[in-house]
Tab-separated table of C-alpha atoms (C1' of nucleotides) in Angstrom:
chain	number	residue	atom	x	y	z
A	13	MET	CA	55.458	77.382	92.518
A	14	PHE	CA	57.334	76.374	95.684
A	15	THR	CA	55.529	74.937	98.653
A	16	TYR	CA	56.530	75.135	102.300
A	17	GLU	CA	55.378	73.517	105.353
A	18	TYR	CA	55.323	76.611	107.202
A	19	ALA	CA	54.846	80.528	105.461
A	20	ARG	CA	58.138	82.366	105.061
A	21	PRO	CA	58.882	86.082	104.694
A	22	ALA	CA	60.323	87.239	101.580
A	23	LEU	CA	64.008	88.094	101.599
A	24	THR	CA	65.565	90.679	99.584
A	25	THR	CA	68.653	93.045	99.767
A	26	ASP	CA	68.773	96.729	99.118
A	27	CYS	CA	71.992	98.906	98.726
A	28	VAL	CA	72.721	102.026	99.853
A	29	VAL	CA	75.618	103.249	97.060
A	30	PHE	CA	77.347	106.408	97.839
A	31	GLY	CA	79.797	108.419	95.409
A	32	LEU	CA	81.568	111.384	95.159
A	33	ASP	CA	81.946	113.836	92.720
A	34	ASP	CA	83.280	117.541	92.389
A	35	GLU	CA	80.297	118.717	94.422
A	36	ALA	CA	78.782	116.359	96.989
A	37	LEU	CA	78.427	113.108	98.426
A	38	LYS	CA	75.709	111.202	96.406
A	39	VAL	CA	73.449	108.262	96.701
A	40	LEU	CA	72.734	105.789	93.884
A	41	LEU	CA	68.458	105.730	93.465
A	42	ILE	CA	66.169	104.197	90.847
A	43	GLN	CA	62.856	104.970	89.666
A	44	ARG	CA	60.162	102.165	90.585
A	45	ASP	CA	58.775	101.010	87.656
A	46	ILE	CA	56.363	98.503	89.164
A	47	PRO	CA	54.026	98.896	92.133
A	48	PRO	CA	54.036	99.431	95.227
A	49	PHE	CA	55.170	102.647	94.819
A	50	GLU	CA	55.558	102.831	91.479
A	51	GLY	CA	57.073	105.820	90.060
A	52	GLU	CA	58.527	106.665	93.415
A	53	TRP	CA	62.449	106.532	94.181
A	54	ALA	CA	64.009	103.444	95.958
A	55	LEU	CA	67.105	101.822	96.689
A	56	PRO	CA	68.570	99.376	94.423
A	57	GLY	CA	67.691	95.686	95.403
A	58	GLY	CA	65.431	92.939	94.791
A	59	PHE	CA	64.706	89.408	95.838
A	60	VAL	CA	67.099	87.085	96.727
A	61	HIS	CA	67.377	83.909	94.711
A	62	VAL	CA	67.662	80.406	96.615
A	63	GLY	CA	71.140	78.980	96.284
A	64	GLU	CA	72.762	82.671	95.886
A	65	SER	CA	74.484	84.108	98.758
A	66	LEU	CA	73.249	87.660	100.400
A	67	GLU	CA	76.441	89.816	98.905
A	68	ALA	CA	75.861	88.161	95.554
A	69	ALA	CA	72.217	88.802	95.298
A	70	ALA	CA	73.240	92.460	96.149
A	71	ARG	CA	75.612	92.760	93.259
A	72	ARG	CA	73.393	90.931	91.053
A	73	GLU	CA	70.756	93.550	91.499
A	74	LEU	CA	72.779	96.375	91.395
A	75	LYS	CA	74.256	95.272	88.189
A	76	GLU	CA	71.163	94.503	86.596
A	77	GLU	CA	69.856	97.713	87.957
A	78	THR	CA	72.418	100.282	87.691
A	79	ALA	CA	75.139	98.583	85.504
A	80	LEU	CA	77.425	99.347	88.335
A	81	GLU	CA	80.094	96.692	89.203
A	82	GLY	CA	83.167	95.806	90.893
A	83	PHE	CA	83.367	98.099	94.085
A	84	PHE	CA	83.337	98.093	97.752
A	85	LEU	CA	80.402	96.650	99.104
A	86	GLU	CA	79.579	95.557	102.846
A	87	GLN	CA	76.511	94.563	104.907
A	88	LEU	CA	74.815	96.912	106.690
A	89	HIS	CA	72.038	95.783	108.764
A	90	SER	CA	68.840	93.525	107.854
A	91	TYR	CA	65.397	95.230	108.423
A	92	GLY	CA	62.370	92.708	109.217
A	93	ASP	CA	59.471	94.954	110.234
A	94	PRO	CA	56.426	92.966	109.065
A	95	ASP	CA	54.818	96.387	107.760
A	96	ARG	CA	57.924	97.700	106.114
A	97	ASP	CA	56.227	96.407	102.715
A	98	PRO	CA	52.700	96.633	102.067
A	99	ARG	CA	52.249	93.677	100.081
A	100	GLU	CA	53.596	91.074	102.663
A	101	HIS	CA	56.563	90.088	105.206
A	102	VAL	CA	59.557	90.973	103.486
A	103	VAL	CA	62.596	91.177	105.073
A	104	THR	CA	65.662	93.347	103.592
A	105	VAL	CA	69.505	92.832	104.100
A	106	SER	CA	71.048	96.089	103.209
A	107	TYR	CA	74.395	96.577	101.896
A	108	PHE	CA	76.408	99.609	101.973
A	109	GLY	CA	78.622	100.777	99.011
A	110	LEU	CA	81.147	102.992	97.645
A	111	VAL	CA	82.318	103.752	94.297
A	112	ASN	CA	84.131	106.981	92.867
A	113	LEU	CA	82.116	108.491	90.352
A	114	ILE	CA	85.017	109.285	88.470
A	115	ASP	CA	85.939	105.885	87.594
A	116	HIS	CA	82.076	104.891	87.512
A	117	PRO	CA	80.160	107.400	85.802
A	118	PRO	CA	76.385	107.015	86.151
A	119	ARG	CA	75.061	105.238	82.991
A	120	ALA	CA	71.632	103.960	81.621
A	121	ALA	CA	70.644	100.846	83.794
A	122	THR	CA	70.348	97.811	81.597
A	123	ASP	CA	66.810	96.969	82.461
A	124	ALA	CA	65.675	100.572	81.570
A	125	ARG	CA	64.889	101.731	84.942
A	126	ASN	CA	65.664	105.025	85.565
A	127	ALA	CA	68.677	105.597	87.629
A	128	GLY	CA	70.342	108.566	89.142
A	129	TRP	CA	72.741	109.911	91.530
A	130	PHE	CA	71.190	112.451	94.443
A	131	GLY	CA	72.721	114.775	96.767
A	132	LEU	CA	71.902	114.101	100.444
A	133	ASP	CA	70.751	117.165	100.988
A	134	ASP	CA	68.189	116.879	97.971
A	135	LEU	CA	66.767	113.207	98.104
A	136	PRO	CA	63.492	112.651	96.941
A	137	SER	CA	60.853	110.764	99.178
A	138	LEU	CA	61.940	107.218	99.043
A	139	ALA	CA	59.707	104.103	99.033
A	140	PHE	CA	59.326	101.635	101.568
A	141	ASP	CA	61.694	102.554	105.042
A	142	HIS	CA	64.547	103.324	102.728
A	143	GLN	CA	65.169	106.588	103.800
A	144	GLN	CA	66.061	104.946	107.398
A	145	ILE	CA	68.295	102.543	105.486
A	146	VAL	CA	70.184	105.462	104.009
A	147	ASP	CA	70.390	107.415	107.181
A	148	THR	CA	71.631	104.133	108.979
A	149	ALA	CA	74.291	103.803	106.033
A	150	LEU	CA	75.191	107.577	106.525
A	151	GLU	CA	75.901	107.100	109.984
A	152	ARG	CA	78.066	103.961	109.590
A	153	LEU	CA	79.912	105.673	106.517
A	154	ARG	CA	80.920	108.085	108.903
A	155	GLY	CA	81.760	105.870	111.680
A	156	LYS	CA	83.785	104.057	109.151
A	157	LEU	CA	85.694	106.897	107.592
A	158	ARG	CA	87.126	107.595	111.177
A	159	TYR	CA	88.543	104.366	112.050
A	160	GLN	CA	88.955	102.396	108.817
A	161	PRO	CA	90.624	103.414	105.509
A	162	VAL	CA	87.656	103.337	103.437
A	163	GLY	CA	87.386	106.748	102.356
A	164	PHE	CA	90.059	106.067	99.217
A	165	GLU	CA	87.060	103.702	97.870
A	166	LEU	CA	85.261	107.091	97.034
A	167	LEU	CA	88.354	108.614	95.231
A	168	PRO	CA	89.817	107.685	91.971
A	169	ARG	CA	93.149	105.768	92.252
A	170	LEU	CA	95.594	108.582	92.457
A	171	PHE	CA	94.393	111.678	94.255
A	172	THR	CA	95.448	114.906	96.305
A	173	LEU	CA	95.645	115.481	99.637
A	174	THR	CA	93.489	118.245	99.505
A	175	GLU	CA	90.790	115.905	97.532
A	176	LEU	CA	90.966	113.389	100.266
A	177	GLN	CA	90.502	116.036	103.029
A	178	GLN	CA	87.526	117.301	101.106
A	179	LEU	CA	86.138	113.973	101.351
A	180	TYR	CA	86.548	113.836	105.085
A	181	GLU	CA	84.951	117.503	105.081
A	182	GLN	CA	82.022	116.461	103.407
A	183	VAL	CA	81.290	113.313	105.057
A	184	LEU	CA	81.973	114.437	108.767
A	185	GLU	CA	80.427	117.761	107.681
A	186	ARG	CA	83.450	120.135	109.734
A	187	THR	CA	86.014	121.573	108.656
A	188	LEU	CA	89.572	120.092	108.900
A	189	ASP	CA	92.938	121.983	109.378
A	190	LYS	CA	95.158	121.707	106.255
A	191	ARG	CA	98.457	121.475	108.243
A	192	ASN	CA	97.299	119.026	110.686
A	193	PHE	CA	95.195	116.811	108.264
A	194	ARG	CA	98.165	116.408	105.959
A	195	LYS	CA	100.576	115.834	108.846
A	196	LYS	CA	98.265	113.156	110.415
A	197	VAL	CA	97.252	111.294	107.243
A	198	LEU	CA	101.198	111.295	106.049
A	199	SER	CA	102.299	110.097	109.424
A	200	LEU	CA	100.172	106.855	109.112
A	201	GLY	CA	102.280	106.285	106.453
A	202	ILE	CA	99.704	104.337	104.139
A	203	LEU	CA	99.938	106.840	101.391
A	204	ARG	CA	102.612	106.190	98.555
A	205	GLU	CA	103.652	109.575	97.156
A	206	THR	CA	103.588	109.347	93.148
A	207	ASP	CA	105.699	111.195	90.655
A	208	GLU	CA	102.534	112.522	89.311
A	209	VAL	CA	100.682	116.103	89.502
A	210	GLN	CA	97.286	117.156	88.617
A	211	GLN	CA	96.501	118.011	85.160
A	212	ASP	CA	95.026	121.231	83.525
A	213	VAL	CA	94.530	123.163	86.719
A	214	ALA	CA	94.804	126.674	86.508
A	215	HIS	CA	97.178	127.044	89.526
A	216	ARG	CA	99.984	125.026	91.013
A	217	ALA	CA	99.424	121.444	90.518
A	218	ALA	CA	99.287	119.056	93.464
A	219	ARG	CA	101.105	116.179	94.252
A	220	LEU	CA	99.084	112.659	93.659
A	221	TYR	CA	99.158	110.258	95.970
A	222	GLU	CA	98.054	106.502	95.896
A	223	PHE	CA	96.680	104.362	99.338
A	224	ASP	CA	99.031	101.654	99.955
A	225	GLU	CA	97.077	98.687	100.735
A	226	ALA	CA	100.099	96.419	101.583
A	227	ALA	CA	101.546	98.787	103.656
A	228	TYR	CA	98.131	99.258	105.432
A	229	GLU	CA	97.759	95.672	105.877
A	230	GLU	CA	101.326	95.019	107.011
A	231	ARG	CA	101.003	97.843	109.672
A	232	ARG	CA	97.357	96.486	110.819
A	233	GLN	CA	99.150	93.043	111.519
A	234	ASN	CA	101.292	94.566	114.096
A	235	GLY	CA	98.504	96.271	115.871
A	236	PHE	CA	98.529	99.481	114.200
A	237	HIS	CA	95.368	101.502	114.425
A	238	PHE	CA	94.013	103.334	111.562
A	239	GLU	CA	92.239	106.819	112.820
A	240	LEU	CA	91.848	110.051	111.344
B	7	MET	CA	51.280	74.381	103.408
B	8	PHE	CA	52.061	77.450	102.044
B	9	THR	CA	52.902	78.180	98.356
B	10	TYR	CA	54.872	80.914	96.787
B	11	GLU	CA	55.679	81.806	93.063
B	12	TYR	CA	59.444	81.665	93.522
B	13	ALA	CA	61.793	79.647	95.794
B	14	ARG	CA	62.515	81.335	99.164
B	15	PRO	CA	65.255	80.865	101.389
B	16	ALA	CA	64.614	79.940	105.006
B	17	LEU	CA	65.208	82.503	107.578
B	18	THR	CA	66.187	82.001	111.346
B	19	THR	CA	67.916	84.206	113.818
B	20	ASP	CA	70.492	82.864	116.080
B	21	CYS	CA	71.632	84.697	119.297
B	22	VAL	CA	74.983	85.035	120.807
B	23	VAL	CA	74.470	86.003	124.266
B	24	PHE	CA	77.493	86.835	126.526
B	25	GLY	CA	77.357	86.439	130.239
B	26	LEU	CA	80.160	87.396	133.182
B	27	ASP	CA	80.662	85.539	136.164
B	28	ASP	CA	83.436	85.515	138.670
B	29	GLU	CA	85.509	83.692	136.172
B	30	ALA	CA	85.327	84.524	132.840
B	31	LEU	CA	83.442	85.632	130.073
B	32	LYS	CA	81.061	83.022	128.826
B	33	VAL	CA	78.467	82.089	125.789
B	34	LEU	CA	74.939	80.719	126.031
B	35	LEU	CA	74.821	77.432	124.185
B	36	ILE	CA	71.982	75.185	123.513
B	37	GLN	CA	72.327	71.364	122.866
B	38	ARG	CA	70.242	70.331	119.612
B	39	ASP	CA	67.900	67.775	119.728
B	40	ILE	CA	66.724	67.347	116.467
B	41	PRO	CA	68.939	66.787	113.232
B	42	PRO	CA	70.998	68.156	111.801
B	43	PHE	CA	73.938	68.441	113.990
B	44	GLU	CA	71.545	66.540	116.542
B	45	GLY	CA	73.373	66.424	120.204
B	46	GLU	CA	75.866	68.979	118.850
B	47	TRP	CA	76.038	72.566	120.906
B	48	ALA	CA	74.660	75.242	118.614
B	49	LEU	CA	73.557	79.088	119.178
B	50	PRO	CA	69.894	79.278	120.482
B	51	GLY	CA	67.728	80.774	117.435
B	52	GLY	CA	65.052	79.479	115.386
B	53	PHE	CA	62.823	80.113	112.293
B	54	VAL	CA	61.350	83.838	112.227
B	55	HIS	CA	57.644	83.637	111.809
B	56	VAL	CA	55.772	85.484	109.220
B	57	GLY	CA	54.468	88.907	110.866
B	58	GLU	CA	57.261	89.088	113.441
B	59	SER	CA	59.987	91.050	113.743
B	60	LEU	CA	63.808	89.988	113.739
B	61	GLU	CA	64.459	91.112	117.134
B	62	ALA	CA	60.783	89.788	118.538
B	63	ALA	CA	61.996	86.470	116.836
B	64	ALA	CA	65.276	86.308	118.437
B	65	ARG	CA	63.734	87.127	122.048
B	66	ARG	CA	61.140	84.506	121.574
B	67	GLU	CA	63.489	81.811	120.606
B	68	LEU	CA	65.874	82.765	123.455
B	69	LYS	CA	63.202	82.865	125.601
B	70	GLU	CA	61.636	79.233	124.329
B	71	GLU	CA	64.958	77.868	124.436
B	72	THR	CA	66.982	79.275	127.406
B	73	ALA	CA	64.318	81.011	129.654
B	74	LEU	CA	66.186	84.093	129.589
B	75	GLU	CA	64.499	87.634	128.678
B	76	GLY	CA	64.718	91.267	129.267
B	77	PHE	CA	68.083	92.159	128.486
B	78	PHE	CA	70.377	93.976	125.747
B	79	LEU	CA	70.038	92.569	122.474
B	80	GLU	CA	71.120	94.254	119.051
B	81	GLN	CA	71.242	92.820	115.660
B	82	LEU	CA	75.020	91.670	114.611
B	83	HIS	CA	75.503	90.235	111.043
B	84	SER	CA	73.181	88.376	108.555
B	85	TYR	CA	74.949	84.907	106.943
B	86	GLY	CA	73.409	83.840	104.014
B	87	ASP	CA	75.822	81.298	102.314
B	88	PRO	CA	73.554	78.799	100.690
B	89	ASP	CA	75.671	75.887	102.235
B	90	ARG	CA	75.710	76.940	105.502
B	91	ASP	CA	72.922	74.487	106.570
B	92	PRO	CA	73.003	71.233	105.172
B	93	ARG	CA	69.299	70.814	104.831
B	94	GLU	CA	68.656	73.707	102.294
B	95	HIS	CA	69.295	77.580	101.738
B	96	VAL	CA	68.976	79.191	105.296
B	97	VAL	CA	69.501	82.751	105.842
B	98	THR	CA	70.185	83.816	109.601
B	99	VAL	CA	70.210	87.252	111.199
B	100	SER	CA	72.464	87.020	114.325
B	101	TYR	CA	71.990	89.059	117.536
B	102	PHE	CA	74.294	89.593	120.288
B	103	GLY	CA	72.961	90.051	123.628
B	104	LEU	CA	74.739	90.803	126.929
B	105	VAL	CA	73.331	89.635	130.329
B	106	ASN	CA	74.737	89.478	133.871
B	107	LEU	CA	74.835	86.015	135.630
B	108	ILE	CA	74.143	87.150	138.961
B	109	ASP	CA	70.665	88.493	138.123
B	110	HIS	CA	70.033	85.809	135.290
B	111	PRO	CA	71.582	82.939	136.411
B	112	PRO	CA	71.310	79.814	134.420
B	113	ARG	CA	68.014	77.943	134.318
B	114	ALA	CA	66.456	74.929	132.942
B	115	ALA	CA	65.218	76.213	129.844
B	116	THR	CA	61.298	75.474	129.315
B	117	ASP	CA	61.254	73.406	126.356
B	118	ALA	CA	63.662	70.881	128.075
B	119	ARG	CA	66.793	71.279	125.759
B	120	ASN	CA	69.926	71.083	127.407
B	121	ALA	CA	71.374	74.632	127.597
B	122	GLY	CA	74.720	75.954	129.377
B	123	TRP	CA	76.990	78.665	129.620
B	124	PHE	CA	80.741	77.882	128.015
B	125	GLY	CA	83.646	79.817	128.871
B	126	LEU	CA	85.235	81.252	125.897
B	127	ASP	CA	88.229	79.323	125.682
B	128	ASP	CA	86.210	76.339	126.479
B	129	LEU	CA	83.900	76.093	123.575
B	130	PRO	CA	82.832	72.974	122.182
B	131	SER	CA	82.825	72.358	118.478
B	132	LEU	CA	79.567	74.207	117.372
B	133	ALA	CA	77.056	73.271	114.665
B	134	PHE	CA	76.739	75.136	111.327
B	135	ASP	CA	78.694	78.258	110.893
B	136	HIS	CA	77.994	79.191	114.512
B	137	GLN	CA	81.691	79.445	115.587
B	138	GLN	CA	82.305	81.830	112.680
B	139	ILE	CA	79.082	83.828	114.463
B	140	VAL	CA	80.528	83.891	117.750
B	141	ASP	CA	84.120	85.003	116.285
B	142	THR	CA	82.156	87.773	114.884
B	143	ALA	CA	80.051	88.768	118.001
B	144	LEU	CA	83.005	88.980	119.965
B	145	GLU	CA	84.965	91.158	118.016
B	146	ARG	CA	81.976	93.387	117.989
B	147	LEU	CA	81.867	93.021	121.732
B	148	ARG	CA	85.652	94.407	121.996
B	149	GLY	CA	84.532	97.296	119.452
B	150	LYS	CA	81.814	98.346	121.310
B	151	LEU	CA	83.264	97.912	124.682
B	152	ARG	CA	85.878	100.585	123.958
B	153	TYR	CA	83.273	103.088	122.181
B	154	GLN	CA	79.823	102.588	123.924
B	155	PRO	CA	78.704	102.035	127.518
B	156	VAL	CA	77.391	98.340	127.292
B	157	GLY	CA	79.989	96.920	129.643
B	158	PHE	CA	77.511	97.880	132.494
B	159	GLU	CA	74.785	95.258	130.924
B	160	LEU	CA	77.213	92.321	131.564
B	161	LEU	CA	77.510	93.814	135.479
B	162	PRO	CA	74.591	93.762	138.475
B	163	ARG	CA	73.291	96.811	138.842
B	164	LEU	CA	75.525	97.915	141.322
B	165	PHE	CA	79.227	97.181	141.061
B	166	THR	CA	82.969	98.216	142.108
B	167	LEU	CA	85.288	99.864	139.941
B	168	THR	CA	87.300	96.783	140.350
B	169	GLU	CA	84.696	94.615	138.827
B	170	LEU	CA	84.297	96.948	135.848
B	171	GLN	CA	88.036	96.935	135.198
B	172	GLN	CA	88.124	93.180	135.266
B	173	LEU	CA	85.366	93.209	132.621
B	174	TYR	CA	87.416	95.161	130.347
B	175	GLU	CA	90.439	93.258	131.445
B	176	GLN	CA	89.006	90.209	130.482
B	177	VAL	CA	87.091	91.180	127.352
B	178	LEU	CA	89.869	93.253	125.657
B	179	GLU	CA	92.387	90.645	126.882
B	180	ARG	CA	94.903	92.969	128.618
B	181	THR	CA	95.581	94.363	131.792
B	182	LEU	CA	94.704	97.983	132.895
B	183	ASP	CA	96.497	100.266	134.938
B	184	LYS	CA	94.074	100.762	138.185
B	185	ARG	CA	94.698	104.214	138.753
B	186	ASN	CA	94.478	105.359	135.379
B	187	PHE	CA	91.384	103.026	134.544
B	188	ARG	CA	89.433	104.873	137.682
B	189	LYS	CA	90.878	108.317	136.834
B	190	LYS	CA	89.419	107.850	133.109
B	191	VAL	CA	86.098	106.031	133.792
B	192	LEU	CA	85.402	108.489	136.689
B	193	SER	CA	86.242	111.372	134.790
B	194	LEU	CA	83.736	110.575	131.938
B	195	GLY	CA	80.834	111.443	134.798
B	196	ILE	CA	78.660	108.633	134.009
B	197	LEU	CA	78.996	106.553	137.175
B	198	ARG	CA	76.909	107.426	140.054
B	199	GLU	CA	78.739	107.034	143.568
B	200	THR	CA	76.389	105.191	145.678
B	201	ASP	CA	76.452	104.956	149.653
B	202	GLU	CA	76.578	101.093	149.790
B	203	VAL	CA	79.735	98.973	149.804
B	204	GLN	CA	80.666	95.507	149.027
B	205	GLN	CA	78.943	92.970	151.659
B	206	ASP	CA	81.016	90.157	153.089
B	207	VAL	CA	84.085	90.324	151.853
B	208	ALA	CA	87.230	89.271	153.758
B	209	HIS	CA	88.943	92.824	153.365
B	210	ARG	CA	88.268	96.170	152.754
B	211	ALA	CA	85.029	96.572	151.193
B	212	ALA	CA	84.470	98.402	147.905
B	213	ARG	CA	82.575	101.664	147.239
B	214	LEU	CA	79.447	100.491	144.811
B	215	TYR	CA	78.829	102.630	141.647
B	216	GLU	CA	76.128	102.646	139.573
B	217	PHE	CA	75.939	103.385	135.820
B	218	ASP	CA	73.945	106.998	135.557
B	219	GLU	CA	71.890	106.359	132.041
B	220	ALA	CA	70.410	110.076	132.166
B	221	ALA	CA	73.897	111.568	132.714
B	222	TYR	CA	75.277	109.486	129.788
B	223	GLU	CA	72.098	110.543	127.449
B	224	GLU	CA	72.583	114.138	128.355
B	225	ARG	CA	76.463	114.097	127.559
B	226	ARG	CA	75.998	112.074	124.431
B	227	GLN	CA	73.367	114.967	123.163
B	228	ASN	CA	75.977	117.626	124.135
B	229	GLY	CA	78.461	115.506	121.506
B	230	PHE	CA	80.439	113.682	124.372
B	231	HIS	CA	81.863	110.654	123.135
B	232	PHE	CA	82.259	107.663	125.259
B	233	GLU	CA	85.828	106.086	125.068
B	234	LEU	CA	87.370	103.843	127.501
C	27	DT	C1'	98.583	91.245	163.545
C	28	DC	C1'	98.228	89.661	159.281
C	29	DA	C1'	96.298	89.254	154.655
C	30	DA	C1'	93.741	90.971	151.141
C	31	DA	C1'	92.085	94.577	148.261
C	32	DA	C1'	90.875	99.754	148.349
C	33	DG	C1'	92.108	103.997	147.141
C	34	DT	C1'	94.982	107.562	146.127
C	35	DG	C1'	98.814	111.808	142.774
C	36	DT	C1'	102.358	112.889	140.091
C	37	DT	C1'	105.670	112.934	136.258
C	38	DC	C1'	106.899	112.745	131.506
C	39	DA	C1'	106.123	111.797	127.042
C	40	DT	C1'	102.962	112.069	123.511
C	41	DC	C1'	99.438	113.760	120.804
C	42	DT	C1'	95.844	117.591	119.420
C	43	DT	C1'	95.082	122.111	118.504
C	44	DA	C1'	95.442	126.681	116.884
C	45	DC	C1'	97.410	129.439	113.725
C	46	DA	C1'	99.579	132.468	108.653
C	47	DC	C1'	102.877	133.190	105.394
C	48	DC	C1'	105.140	132.164	100.839
C	49	DC	C1'	105.267	129.053	96.473
C	50	DA	C1'	104.377	127.596	91.989
C	51	DT	C1'	101.580	127.748	88.189
C	52	DG	C1'	98.177	129.045	84.550
C	53	DG	C1'	95.599	132.662	82.451
D	8	DC	C1'	101.214	140.443	87.266
D	9	DC	C1'	97.387	138.365	89.535
D	10	DA	C1'	94.455	134.808	91.412
D	11	DT	C1'	94.192	130.244	92.820
D	12	DG	C1'	95.122	126.923	95.389
D	13	DG	C1'	99.801	123.761	97.178
D	14	DG	C1'	102.729	123.481	100.777
D	15	DT	C1'	104.871	124.211	105.025
D	16	DG	C1'	106.487	124.328	111.249
D	17	DT	C1'	105.854	125.714	115.902
D	18	DA	C1'	103.970	126.708	120.386
D	19	DA	C1'	100.786	125.874	124.074
D	20	DG	C1'	97.566	122.753	125.855
D	21	DA	C1'	95.442	118.208	126.444
D	22	DT	C1'	95.782	113.636	127.004
D	23	DG	C1'	97.836	109.177	128.056
D	24	DA	C1'	100.989	105.988	130.461
D	25	DA	C1'	103.992	104.578	133.981
D	26	DC	C1'	104.383	103.873	138.735
D	27	DA	C1'	104.381	102.387	144.872
D	28	DC	C1'	102.699	103.204	148.737
D	29	DT	C1'	99.219	103.463	152.810
D	30	DT	C1'	94.311	102.414	154.655
D	31	DT	C1'	90.734	99.603	155.756
D	32	DT	C1'	88.642	95.485	156.982
D	33	DG	C1'	87.645	90.734	158.294
D	34	DA	C1'	89.598	86.534	159.763
DNA sequence: TCAAAAGTGTTCATCTTACACCCATGG
DNA sequence: CCATGGGTGTAAGATGAACACTTTTGA
């Protein structure tokens, strides 16, 4: 039991983790096993421990609930409406993560909660204000994708230009011209062309590329501004 | 006294309020009258009350400490490093505000703390991690200014195109071409030209313009994207 | 009449967009 | 040999950058 002179809101983190598979952009959800909203789907998250940084709390909860670790995670927004949790005033710091579902396939969560990936057009109704948080995360993803090289986080290390283009098309919800897209993305000089090509495809195999972090960093230092 | 089953970090808000006067972009600071960091300068802010939204807490503290109210305020970032406050684990949600110093001149704060506007190149050393928060806010301001019509918040209702240009030059720290700037900003169609001109200037008086919020909103609905 | 800032267009380079066909591969 | 996606260039339009002089006003 812990006692304070003044009342304190509770503090949690919640994560919106996006993943990409062959079909669509998906969000990671867990099924709640305790009230409130027992049995409903919600964002993975939980209480921040004293002595723990916000990001550490977010990563810990994700690992506990969904067995995911080691990927891009960045703070999104904090929500503190006193009524957002029916129990009491709970402030949540939301995080926004990106994984590629090839390297991080869905696994049973360690603490036995049901977890799953849901297509964005196919989300169940969410507990708390989590739908709003997902909406904000999606807006943020769209914004970041245009101006920062985060899309690569959703792809395997080696990818084809068509895969990259499809990622942009799916997230931004519009079609892009193949020739213009390739011209633009290659002109940025932050992709390394590898010697490898796609395997096991029933047509001409596409060349595989890799994001060149070092080249990106160097260009960024020199005032280069990523934009797609 | 309030007792909880698990320990809770304390929760505060801190505000980085930018103001523009004739000379430079300034930040609003208060001098702390209690430990820790007693006597040092810090961002205005304080504890979030239970039952109070985050933004309400930020506005309340600002009003109490600096007598400022009724201006643009938006959430910035949350900081939760366990060591950022020497007393205990304190998580802060930072906000970022814009005021024009003509309509909101510096006044004595109601609760008798010393408050003041400091030029960005002239900041005293700040308590806690507040320098980092200011740096983040400045980055955000620079980013927002280019892509959202927030600059007007720093100017009086009626302003000249030169004032607007100087604002951009000061915040972005680079000079802009007068003709190109005017061409671009007018082509956006979100400024209303008024019949009025500058008063009491010792040279040809410039025409006064006004931000046309309605026109901006309408254009935004139709997929228009502000950019300067 | 002088000082100070307001106001105004054109040109050139760059970037963006639209668009269609042949090629390589595996089945 | 056919189906599938991979890969490639050009031309026209739009946008951004560079640049200097005349006008208005008050002191």
